[in-house]
Coordinates of C-alpha atoms in Angstrom, one line a residue:
Chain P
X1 CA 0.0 0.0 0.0
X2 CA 1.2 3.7 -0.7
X3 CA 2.3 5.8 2.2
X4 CA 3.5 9.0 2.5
X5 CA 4.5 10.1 6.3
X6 CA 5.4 12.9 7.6
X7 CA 7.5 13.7 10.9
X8 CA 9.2 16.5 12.5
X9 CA 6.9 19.3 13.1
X10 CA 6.3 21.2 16.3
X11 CA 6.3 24.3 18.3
X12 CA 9.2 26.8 17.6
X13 CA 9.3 30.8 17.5
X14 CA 9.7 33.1 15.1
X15 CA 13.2 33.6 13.3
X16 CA 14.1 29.5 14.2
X17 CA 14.1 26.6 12.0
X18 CA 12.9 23.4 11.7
X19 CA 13.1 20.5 9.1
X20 CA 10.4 18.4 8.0
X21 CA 10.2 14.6 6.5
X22 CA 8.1 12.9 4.3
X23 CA 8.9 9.3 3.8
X24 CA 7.3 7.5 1.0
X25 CA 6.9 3.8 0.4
X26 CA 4.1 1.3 -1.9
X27 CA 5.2 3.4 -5.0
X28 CA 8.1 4.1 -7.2
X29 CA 9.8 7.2 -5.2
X30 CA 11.9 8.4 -7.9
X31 CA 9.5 8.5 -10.7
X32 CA 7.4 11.2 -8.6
X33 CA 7.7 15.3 -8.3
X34 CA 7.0 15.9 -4.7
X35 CA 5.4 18.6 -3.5
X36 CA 4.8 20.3 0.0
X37 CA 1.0 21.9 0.5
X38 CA 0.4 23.4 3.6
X39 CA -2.9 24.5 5.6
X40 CA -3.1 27.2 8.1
X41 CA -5.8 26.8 10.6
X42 CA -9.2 26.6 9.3
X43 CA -8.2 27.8 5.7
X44 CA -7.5 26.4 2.2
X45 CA -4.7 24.7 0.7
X46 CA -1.4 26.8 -0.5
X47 CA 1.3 25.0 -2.2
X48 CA 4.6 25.8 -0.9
X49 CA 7.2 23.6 -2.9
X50 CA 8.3 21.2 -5.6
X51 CA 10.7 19.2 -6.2
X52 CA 11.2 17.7 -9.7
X53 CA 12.9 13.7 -10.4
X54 CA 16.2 13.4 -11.4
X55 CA 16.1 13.1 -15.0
X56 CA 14.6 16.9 -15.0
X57 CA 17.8 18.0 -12.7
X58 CA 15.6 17.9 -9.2
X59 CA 14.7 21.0 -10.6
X60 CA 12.9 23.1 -7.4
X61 CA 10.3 26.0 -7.3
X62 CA 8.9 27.7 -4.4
X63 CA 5.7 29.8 -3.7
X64 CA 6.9 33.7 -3.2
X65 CA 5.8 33.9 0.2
X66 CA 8.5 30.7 1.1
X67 CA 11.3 31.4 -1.6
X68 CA 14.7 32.4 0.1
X69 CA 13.1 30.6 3.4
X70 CA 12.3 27.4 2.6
X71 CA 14.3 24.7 1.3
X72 CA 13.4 21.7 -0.7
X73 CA 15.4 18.2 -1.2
X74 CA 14.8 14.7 -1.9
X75 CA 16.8 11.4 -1.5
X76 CA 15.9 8.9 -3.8
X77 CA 18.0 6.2 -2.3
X78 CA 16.1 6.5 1.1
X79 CA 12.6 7.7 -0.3
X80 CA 12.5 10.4 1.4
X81 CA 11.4 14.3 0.9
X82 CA 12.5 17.5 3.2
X83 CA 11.2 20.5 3.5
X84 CA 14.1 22.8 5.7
X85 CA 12.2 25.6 6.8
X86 CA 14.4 28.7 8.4
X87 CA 13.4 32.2 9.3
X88 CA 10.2 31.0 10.5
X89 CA 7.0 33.1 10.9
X90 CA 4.0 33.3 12.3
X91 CA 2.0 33.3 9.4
X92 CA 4.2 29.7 8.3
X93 CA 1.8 28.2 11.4
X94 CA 0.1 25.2 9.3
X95 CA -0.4 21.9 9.1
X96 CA 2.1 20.3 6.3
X97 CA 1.2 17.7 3.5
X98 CA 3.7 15.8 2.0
X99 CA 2.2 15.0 -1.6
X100 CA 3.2 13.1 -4.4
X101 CA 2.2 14.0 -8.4
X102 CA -1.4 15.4 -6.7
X103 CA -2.1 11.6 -6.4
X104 CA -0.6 10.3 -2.9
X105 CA -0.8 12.2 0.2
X106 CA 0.4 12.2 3.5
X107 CA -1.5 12.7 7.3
X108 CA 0.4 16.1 7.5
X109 CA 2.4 17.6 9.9
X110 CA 1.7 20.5 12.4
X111 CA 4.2 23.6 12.5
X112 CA 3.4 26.1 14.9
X113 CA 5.4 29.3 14.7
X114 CA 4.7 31.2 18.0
X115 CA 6.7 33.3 20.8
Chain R
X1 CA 0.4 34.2 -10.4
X2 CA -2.8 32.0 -11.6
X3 CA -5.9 32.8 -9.3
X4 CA -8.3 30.1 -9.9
X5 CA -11.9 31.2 -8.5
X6 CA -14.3 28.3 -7.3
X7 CA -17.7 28.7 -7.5
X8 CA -20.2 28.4 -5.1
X9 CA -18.1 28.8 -1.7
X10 CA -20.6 27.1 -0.4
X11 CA -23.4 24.4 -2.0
X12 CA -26.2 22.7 0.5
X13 CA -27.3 19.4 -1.2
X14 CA -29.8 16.2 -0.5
X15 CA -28.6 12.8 -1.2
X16 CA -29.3 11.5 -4.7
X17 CA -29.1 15.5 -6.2
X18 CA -26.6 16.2 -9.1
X19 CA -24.4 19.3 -8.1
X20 CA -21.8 21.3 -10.0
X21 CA -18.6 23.3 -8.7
X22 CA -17.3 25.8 -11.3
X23 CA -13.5 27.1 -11.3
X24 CA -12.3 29.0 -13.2
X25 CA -8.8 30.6 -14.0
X26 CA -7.4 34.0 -14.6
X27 CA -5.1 32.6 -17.3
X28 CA -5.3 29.1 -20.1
X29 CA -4.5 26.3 -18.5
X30 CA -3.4 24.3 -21.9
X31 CA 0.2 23.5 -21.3
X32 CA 2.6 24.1 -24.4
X33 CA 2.9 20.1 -24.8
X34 CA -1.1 19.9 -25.0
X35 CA -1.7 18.9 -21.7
X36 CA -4.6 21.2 -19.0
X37 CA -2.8 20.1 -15.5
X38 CA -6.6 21.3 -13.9
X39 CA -7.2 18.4 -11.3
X40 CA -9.5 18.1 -8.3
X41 CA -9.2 17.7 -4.6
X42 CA -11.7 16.2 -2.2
X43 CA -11.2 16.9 1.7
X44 CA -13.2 15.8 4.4
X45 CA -13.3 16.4 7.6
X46 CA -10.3 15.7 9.3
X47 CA -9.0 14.1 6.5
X48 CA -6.0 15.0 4.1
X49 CA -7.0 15.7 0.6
X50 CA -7.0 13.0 -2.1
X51 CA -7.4 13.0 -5.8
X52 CA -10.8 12.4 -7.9
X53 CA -10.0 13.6 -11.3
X54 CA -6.7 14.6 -13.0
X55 CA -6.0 16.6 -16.2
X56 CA -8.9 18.0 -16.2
X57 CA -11.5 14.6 -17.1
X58 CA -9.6 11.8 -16.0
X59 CA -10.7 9.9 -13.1
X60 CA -8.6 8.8 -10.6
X61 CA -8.4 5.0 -9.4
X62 CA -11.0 3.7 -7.0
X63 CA -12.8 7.1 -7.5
X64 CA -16.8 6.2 -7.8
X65 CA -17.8 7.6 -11.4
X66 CA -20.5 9.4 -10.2
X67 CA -17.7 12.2 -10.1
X68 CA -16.6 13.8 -13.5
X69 CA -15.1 16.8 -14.8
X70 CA -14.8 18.9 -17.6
X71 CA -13.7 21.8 -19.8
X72 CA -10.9 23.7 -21.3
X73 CA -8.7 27.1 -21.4
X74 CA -9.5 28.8 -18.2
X75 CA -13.6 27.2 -17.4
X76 CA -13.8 23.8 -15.6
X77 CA -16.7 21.7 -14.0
X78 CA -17.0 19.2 -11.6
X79 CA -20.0 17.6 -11.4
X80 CA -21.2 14.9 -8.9
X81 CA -24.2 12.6 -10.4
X82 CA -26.4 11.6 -7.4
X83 CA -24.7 12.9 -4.2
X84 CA -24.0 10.3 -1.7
X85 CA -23.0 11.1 2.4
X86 CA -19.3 10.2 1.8
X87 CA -19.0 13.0 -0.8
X88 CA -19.4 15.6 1.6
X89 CA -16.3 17.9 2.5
X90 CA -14.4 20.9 0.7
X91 CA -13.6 20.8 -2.9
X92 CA -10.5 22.1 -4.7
X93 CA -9.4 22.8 -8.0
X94 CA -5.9 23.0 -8.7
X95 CA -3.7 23.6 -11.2
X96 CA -0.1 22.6 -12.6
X97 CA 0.6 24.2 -15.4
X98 CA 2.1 27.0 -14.2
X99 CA 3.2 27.7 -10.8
X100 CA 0.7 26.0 -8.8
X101 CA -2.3 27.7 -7.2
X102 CA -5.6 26.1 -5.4
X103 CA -8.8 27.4 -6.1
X104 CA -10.6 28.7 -2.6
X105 CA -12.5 25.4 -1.9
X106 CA -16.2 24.8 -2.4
X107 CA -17.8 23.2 1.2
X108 CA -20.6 20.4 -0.1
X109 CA -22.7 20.1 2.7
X110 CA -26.5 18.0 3.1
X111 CA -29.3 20.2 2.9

């Protein structure tokens, strides 16, 4: 069966870091862009990253409000995608999806960003 | 950036009745190598989003066919044929083809 899980979130303030983890399985890893969506509370979805497969160059992309912040990256070997997040804000406070092609998705991840 | 806009916000519905959700986009969709990337989300409550139709008309795996979608350029339906309980939750459009950007979300509730 496909999985995608995601780990690492938690409480941190403003201006820290934090790296999140999506590790995949039931599905061929490598053949997949991954993306990151993420869902403040009680609003709609907002994609935040991508993260192309290694014949396009792991090519990335970012929304604007991430880009500069936020970093992508992806280890085929382990099936694994990361989402390093530094700078953090308070508006960043969202629950984090791990998503692969649209098709597979993950339970999410809670960030909160507070002081 | 694309702004896709999902109409109704909101749409109150009795089981068994046919319902549409309209987005629509501020630019084309069509992708230079022919392809619309214009999929749809279903959410519900609690629950993580999951895939009922990609590229625009094609239905995703173990998705009941009551669900179908439709259009082209920047106009897209989804339509449910005979709403059942399960469908309830927030719909989304989104689109690939250029950066990606979610539509606002379209709540199905029963009536």
């Amino acid at each position: 069966a496909v999985q995608l899980v995601e780990s690492g979130g938690g409480l941190v303030q403003p201006k820290e870091s934090l790296k999140i983890s999506c590790a995949a399985s039931g599905f061929t890893f490598s053949n997949a862009a991954m993306y990151w969506v993420r869902q403040a509370p009680g609003k709609g979805l907002e994609w935040v990253a991508r993260i192309r497969t290694k014949p396009n160059n792991y090519a990335t992309y970012y929304a604007d409000s991430v880009k500069g912040r936020f970093t992508i990256s992806r280890d085929d070997s382990k099936s694994m995608v990361y989402l390093q997040m530094d700078n953090l804000k308070t508006e960043d406070t969202a629950m984090y999806y791990c998503t692969a092609n649209w098709g597979y998705w993950g339970q999410g991840v809670m960030v909160t960003v507070s002081s | 950036d694309v702004v896709l806009t999902q109409t109704p916000p909101t749409l109150s519905a009795t089981i068994g009745q046919s319902v549409s959700i309209s987005c629509r986009s501020s630019q084309s969709l069509l992708h230079s190598n022919g392809n619309t990337y214009l999929h749809w989300l279903l959410q519900r409550p609690g629950q993580s989003p999951q895939l009922l139709i990609y590229l625009v008309s094609r239905l995703e795996s173990g998705v009941p066919n009551r669900f179908s979608g439709s259009g082209s350029g920047t106009d897209f339906t989804l339509k449910i044929s005979g709403v059942e309980a399960e469908d309830l939750g927030v719909y989304y459009c989104v689109q690939g083809t250029h950066a990606p950007t979610f539509g606002g979300g379209t709540k199905l509730e029963l009536k």
